[in-house]
Amino acid sequence: MGSKQHSLVISPIGDLHADGELLERVRREIREVFGYETDLLPLIDEKDLCLDPVRKQYHSTPILETLAIICPPEAVKVLAITKVDLFIPILTHVYGEAQLGGRACILSTYRFAERGSPGTEAFRCRLAKEAIHELGHTFNLRHCRDAACVMHYCRSISEVDRKSNHFCRTCAVLVEDEMRRSLQSDGVGF
Ligand SMILES: [Zn+2]
Ligand SMILES: [Zn+2]
């Protein structure tokens, strides 16, 4: 099994592909936590995202459906990163959204740019944590009550700042089991 076969796709939307420092940070943390190499592959244009005319925000769920369809079949997961403000109908906004146990997740930089300007260490740190968090959902993890666990659900930026960038012991065991299962179901015999 080549590493290519099990790489994870990061799909920057709009001019985010130019933020090399942010992307490099997210890639490094994904490699450290999940052990996957990542490929940068812009799959969607910002102009193709559908603006909600009333809320002036973007509904994340349809974007996930598109990503899951258009991402290369050999990709384990796809994580899109966008600058636009995302929402799901029951919430005022979301930092990101993921398909639970599915392939696609998305992350928005919009809310993290509120306090501490983009380009700061704090900004990149928040984004890396939420990237791990959303990918954790695609590996079937639910929210964790441990406030230090990266799977903790945060309602505010200060809560994001307080949690760590890694899984608690329980979540770490669950994600390892899930990764093992997904390798087996690929029919890979090694
Ligand atoms: Zn979550
Ligand atoms: Zn946890």
mmCIF file of C-alpha atoms and ligand atoms in Angstrom:
data_model
loop_
_atom_site.group_PDB
_atom_site.id
_atom_site.type_symbol
_atom_site.label_atom_id
_atom_site.label_comp_id
_atom_site.label_asym_id
_atom_site.label_seq_id
_atom_site.Cartn_x
_atom_site.Cartn_y
_atom_site.Cartn_z
ATOM 1 C CA MET A 1 0.000 0.000 0.000
ATOM 2 C CA GLY A 2 1.559 3.273 -1.097
ATOM 3 C CA SER A 3 1.170 6.355 1.019
ATOM 4 C CA LYS A 4 -0.478 7.993 -1.998
ATOM 5 C CA GLN A 5 -3.327 5.555 -1.746
ATOM 6 C CA HIS A 6 -4.190 6.783 1.722
ATOM 7 C CA SER A 7 -3.511 10.454 1.580
ATOM 8 C CA LEU A 8 -5.852 13.059 2.830
ATOM 9 C CA VAL A 9 -6.895 15.956 0.606
ATOM 10 C CA ILE A 10 -6.838 19.554 1.810
ATOM 11 C CA SER A 11 -8.822 21.792 -0.454
ATOM 12 C CA PRO A 12 -8.223 25.528 0.034
ATOM 13 C CA ILE A 13 -11.046 27.684 -1.340
ATOM 14 C CA GLY A 14 -10.433 31.129 -2.861
ATOM 15 C CA ASP A 15 -7.181 32.928 -2.071
ATOM 16 C CA LEU A 16 -6.507 30.715 0.968
ATOM 17 C CA HIS A 17 -4.247 28.617 -1.252
ATOM 18 C CA ALA A 18 -1.802 31.544 -0.991
ATOM 19 C CA ASP A 19 -1.566 31.238 2.816
ATOM 20 C CA GLY A 20 1.335 28.808 2.790
ATOM 21 C CA GLU A 21 2.065 29.193 6.468
ATOM 22 C CA LEU A 22 -1.465 28.299 7.558
ATOM 23 C CA LEU A 23 -1.710 25.347 5.178
ATOM 24 C CA GLU A 24 1.692 24.036 6.228
ATOM 25 C CA ARG A 25 0.652 24.225 9.885
ATOM 26 C CA VAL A 26 -2.594 22.343 9.294
ATOM 27 C CA ARG A 27 -0.785 19.706 7.206
ATOM 28 C CA ARG A 28 1.852 19.172 9.890
ATOM 29 C CA GLU A 29 -0.695 18.772 12.683
ATOM 30 C CA ILE A 30 -2.798 16.357 10.629
ATOM 31 C CA ARG A 31 0.323 14.285 9.956
ATOM 32 C CA GLU A 32 1.198 14.275 13.660
ATOM 33 C CA VAL A 33 -2.292 13.352 14.877
ATOM 34 C CA PHE A 34 -3.582 11.017 12.157
ATOM 35 C CA GLY A 35 -0.349 9.886 10.494
ATOM 36 C CA TYR A 36 -1.593 10.820 7.024
ATOM 37 C CA GLU A 37 0.311 12.760 4.407
ATOM 38 C CA THR A 38 -1.814 15.437 2.776
ATOM 39 C CA ASP A 39 -2.295 16.619 -0.796
ATOM 40 C CA LEU A 40 -3.277 20.195 -1.561
ATOM 41 C CA LEU A 41 -5.981 20.143 -4.184
ATOM 42 C CA PRO A 42 -8.311 23.093 -4.814
ATOM 43 C CA LEU A 43 -11.621 21.416 -5.717
ATOM 44 C CA ILE A 44 -14.151 24.268 -5.484
ATOM 45 C CA ASP A 45 -14.104 27.955 -6.412
ATOM 46 C CA GLU A 46 -15.370 30.564 -3.995
ATOM 47 C CA LYS A 47 -17.770 31.816 -6.663
ATOM 48 C CA ASP A 48 -19.408 28.384 -6.783
ATOM 49 C CA LEU A 49 -20.429 28.561 -3.126
ATOM 50 C CA CYS A 50 -24.074 29.379 -2.676
ATOM 51 C CA LEU A 51 -24.781 32.513 -0.619
ATOM 52 C CA ASP A 52 -27.945 32.503 1.475
ATOM 53 C CA PRO A 53 -29.561 35.800 0.462
ATOM 54 C CA VAL A 54 -31.253 36.356 3.838
ATOM 55 C CA ARG A 55 -28.482 35.320 6.217
ATOM 56 C CA LYS A 56 -25.601 36.549 4.028
ATOM 57 C CA GLN A 57 -23.755 33.404 5.012
ATOM 58 C CA TYR A 58 -23.044 30.064 3.379
ATOM 59 C CA HIS A 59 -24.826 26.831 4.288
ATOM 60 C CA SER A 60 -22.051 24.285 4.836
ATOM 61 C CA THR A 61 -23.997 21.026 4.360
ATOM 62 C CA PRO A 62 -24.419 21.267 0.546
ATOM 63 C CA ILE A 63 -20.712 22.111 0.220
ATOM 64 C CA LEU A 64 -19.878 18.852 2.025
ATOM 65 C CA GLU A 65 -22.098 16.898 -0.354
ATOM 66 C CA THR A 66 -20.301 18.410 -3.357
ATOM 67 C CA LEU A 67 -16.861 17.742 -1.860
ATOM 68 C CA ALA A 68 -17.674 14.092 -1.151
ATOM 69 C CA ILE A 69 -18.688 13.634 -4.800
ATOM 70 C CA ILE A 70 -15.841 15.462 -6.526
ATOM 71 C CA CYS A 71 -12.910 14.452 -4.357
ATOM 72 C CA PRO A 72 -10.596 11.793 -5.869
ATOM 73 C CA PRO A 73 -11.710 8.237 -4.961
ATOM 74 C CA GLU A 74 -8.300 7.373 -3.474
ATOM 75 C CA ALA A 75 -8.492 10.176 -0.912
ATOM 76 C CA VAL A 76 -9.295 8.945 2.605
ATOM 77 C CA LYS A 77 -10.882 12.237 3.614
ATOM 78 C CA VAL A 78 -11.238 15.734 2.220
ATOM 79 C CA LEU A 79 -10.969 18.890 4.305
ATOM 80 C CA ALA A 80 -11.944 22.168 2.640
ATOM 81 C CA ILE A 81 -10.890 25.480 4.155
ATOM 82 C CA THR A 82 -12.734 28.686 3.351
ATOM 83 C CA LYS A 83 -12.755 32.332 4.405
ATOM 84 C CA VAL A 84 -16.535 32.707 4.124
ATOM 85 C CA ASP A 85 -18.863 32.552 7.140
ATOM 86 C CA LEU A 86 -20.614 29.179 7.387
ATOM 87 C CA PHE A 87 -23.903 28.214 8.999
ATOM 88 C CA ILE A 88 -26.270 25.328 9.472
ATOM 89 C CA PRO A 89 -29.950 26.252 9.835
ATOM 90 C CA ILE A 90 -30.203 25.582 13.591
ATOM 91 C CA LEU A 91 -27.148 27.702 14.511
ATOM 92 C CA THR A 92 -26.097 31.324 13.970
ATOM 93 C CA HIS A 93 -22.748 30.168 12.594
ATOM 94 C CA VAL A 94 -20.369 27.213 12.667
ATOM 95 C CA TYR A 95 -16.575 27.074 12.720
ATOM 96 C CA GLY A 96 -16.862 24.047 10.491
ATOM 97 C CA GLU A 97 -18.984 21.023 9.671
ATOM 98 C CA ALA A 98 -18.229 17.383 8.966
ATOM 99 C CA GLN A 99 -20.016 14.303 7.675
ATOM 100 C CA LEU A 100 -20.044 12.018 10.719
ATOM 101 C CA GLY A 101 -18.199 8.880 9.650
ATOM 102 C CA GLY A 102 -18.132 10.232 6.093
ATOM 103 C CA ARG A 103 -15.465 11.641 3.813
ATOM 104 C CA ALA A 104 -15.903 15.388 3.771
ATOM 105 C CA CYS A 105 -15.465 18.228 6.213
ATOM 106 C CA ILE A 106 -15.079 21.989 5.963
ATOM 107 C CA LEU A 107 -13.548 24.648 8.120
ATOM 108 C CA SER A 108 -14.011 28.433 8.066
ATOM 109 C CA THR A 109 -11.368 30.967 9.040
ATOM 110 C CA TYR A 110 -14.016 33.701 9.326
ATOM 111 C CA ARG A 111 -14.715 33.644 13.082
ATOM 112 C CA PHE A 112 -11.104 33.068 14.076
ATOM 113 C CA ALA A 113 -10.061 36.280 12.423
ATOM 114 C CA GLU A 114 -12.292 38.242 14.824
ATOM 115 C CA ARG A 115 -9.889 38.336 17.744
ATOM 116 C CA GLY A 116 -6.244 38.332 16.832
ATOM 117 C CA SER A 117 -5.631 39.124 13.221
ATOM 118 C CA PRO A 118 -5.124 36.431 10.608
ATOM 119 C CA GLY A 119 -1.501 35.505 10.242
ATOM 120 C CA THR A 120 -0.878 35.306 13.991
ATOM 121 C CA GLU A 121 0.173 32.179 15.846
ATOM 122 C CA ALA A 122 -3.123 32.193 17.787
ATOM 123 C CA PHE A 123 -5.074 32.223 14.519
ATOM 124 C CA ARG A 124 -3.140 29.308 13.019
ATOM 125 C CA CYS A 125 -3.402 27.383 16.278
ATOM 126 C CA ARG A 126 -7.225 27.702 16.352
ATOM 127 C CA LEU A 127 -7.492 26.628 12.740
ATOM 128 C CA ALA A 128 -5.279 23.589 13.295
ATOM 129 C CA LYS A 129 -7.381 22.504 16.305
ATOM 130 C CA GLU A 130 -10.640 22.831 14.417
ATOM 131 C CA ALA A 131 -9.165 20.986 11.417
ATOM 132 C CA ILE A 132 -8.352 18.036 13.714
ATOM 133 C CA HIS A 133 -11.815 18.379 15.291
ATOM 134 C CA GLU A 134 -13.705 18.224 11.969
ATOM 135 C CA LEU A 135 -11.552 15.367 10.682
ATOM 136 C CA GLY A 136 -12.229 13.584 13.991
ATOM 137 C CA HIS A 137 -15.948 13.679 13.124
ATOM 138 C CA THR A 138 -15.248 12.082 9.733
ATOM 139 C CA PHE A 139 -13.603 9.266 11.710
ATOM 140 C CA ASN A 140 -16.891 8.882 13.567
ATOM 141 C CA LEU A 141 -15.956 10.758 16.733
ATOM 142 C CA ARG A 142 -18.671 12.684 18.528
ATOM 143 C CA HIS A 143 -18.237 15.631 20.877
ATOM 144 C CA CYS A 144 -16.259 14.956 24.030
ATOM 145 C CA ARG A 145 -17.001 16.292 27.521
ATOM 146 C CA ASP A 146 -13.313 16.695 28.326
ATOM 147 C CA ALA A 147 -12.722 20.448 27.899
ATOM 148 C CA ALA A 148 -9.076 19.833 27.005
ATOM 149 C CA CYS A 149 -9.857 17.293 24.258
ATOM 150 C CA VAL A 150 -9.781 18.548 20.684
ATOM 151 C CA MET A 151 -13.234 16.939 20.195
ATOM 152 C CA HIS A 152 -14.756 19.258 22.792
ATOM 153 C CA TYR A 153 -17.502 21.407 21.283
ATOM 154 C CA CYS A 154 -16.576 25.078 21.635
ATOM 155 C CA ARG A 155 -19.106 27.881 21.530
ATOM 156 C CA SER A 156 -16.533 30.649 21.735
ATOM 157 C CA ILE A 157 -13.023 31.412 20.591
ATOM 158 C CA SER A 158 -11.772 31.456 24.187
ATOM 159 C CA GLU A 159 -13.010 27.870 24.583
ATOM 160 C CA VAL A 160 -11.096 26.923 21.440
ATOM 161 C CA ASP A 161 -8.009 28.595 22.888
ATOM 162 C CA ARG A 162 -8.392 26.590 26.110
ATOM 163 C CA LYS A 163 -8.603 23.144 24.538
ATOM 164 C CA SER A 164 -5.584 21.194 23.298
ATOM 165 C CA ASN A 165 -4.718 20.190 19.742
ATOM 166 C CA HIS A 166 -5.008 16.460 20.410
ATOM 167 C CA PHE A 167 -7.445 13.730 21.421
ATOM 168 C CA CYS A 168 -8.038 12.675 25.019
ATOM 169 C CA ARG A 169 -7.230 9.013 25.716
ATOM 170 C CA THR A 170 -10.769 7.817 25.053
ATOM 171 C CA CYS A 171 -11.082 9.647 21.730
ATOM 172 C CA ALA A 172 -7.585 8.504 20.699
ATOM 173 C CA VAL A 173 -8.598 4.851 21.156
ATOM 174 C CA LEU A 174 -11.850 5.374 19.244
ATOM 175 C CA VAL A 175 -10.130 7.077 16.307
ATOM 176 C CA GLU A 176 -7.463 4.366 16.094
ATOM 177 C CA ASP A 177 -10.147 1.679 15.967
ATOM 178 C CA GLU A 178 -11.985 3.582 13.273
ATOM 179 C CA MET A 179 -8.839 4.076 11.177
ATOM 180 C CA ARG A 180 -8.052 0.373 11.415
ATOM 181 C CA ARG A 181 -11.596 -0.493 10.355
ATOM 182 C CA SER A 182 -11.516 1.840 7.356
ATOM 183 C CA LEU A 183 -8.213 0.335 6.156
ATOM 184 C CA GLN A 184 -9.704 -3.164 6.377
ATOM 185 C CA SER A 185 -12.870 -2.207 4.503
ATOM 186 C CA ASP A 186 -10.707 -0.837 1.685
ATOM 187 C CA GLY A 187 -9.743 -4.429 1.058
ATOM 188 C CA VAL A 188 -6.090 -3.672 1.611
ATOM 189 C CA GLY A 189 -4.443 -6.905 2.724
ATOM 190 C CA PHE A 190 -1.434 -5.486 4.452
HETATM 191 ZN ZN ZN B 1 -17.885 19.256 16.268
HETATM 192 ZN ZN ZN B 2 -12.064 13.280 23.953
#
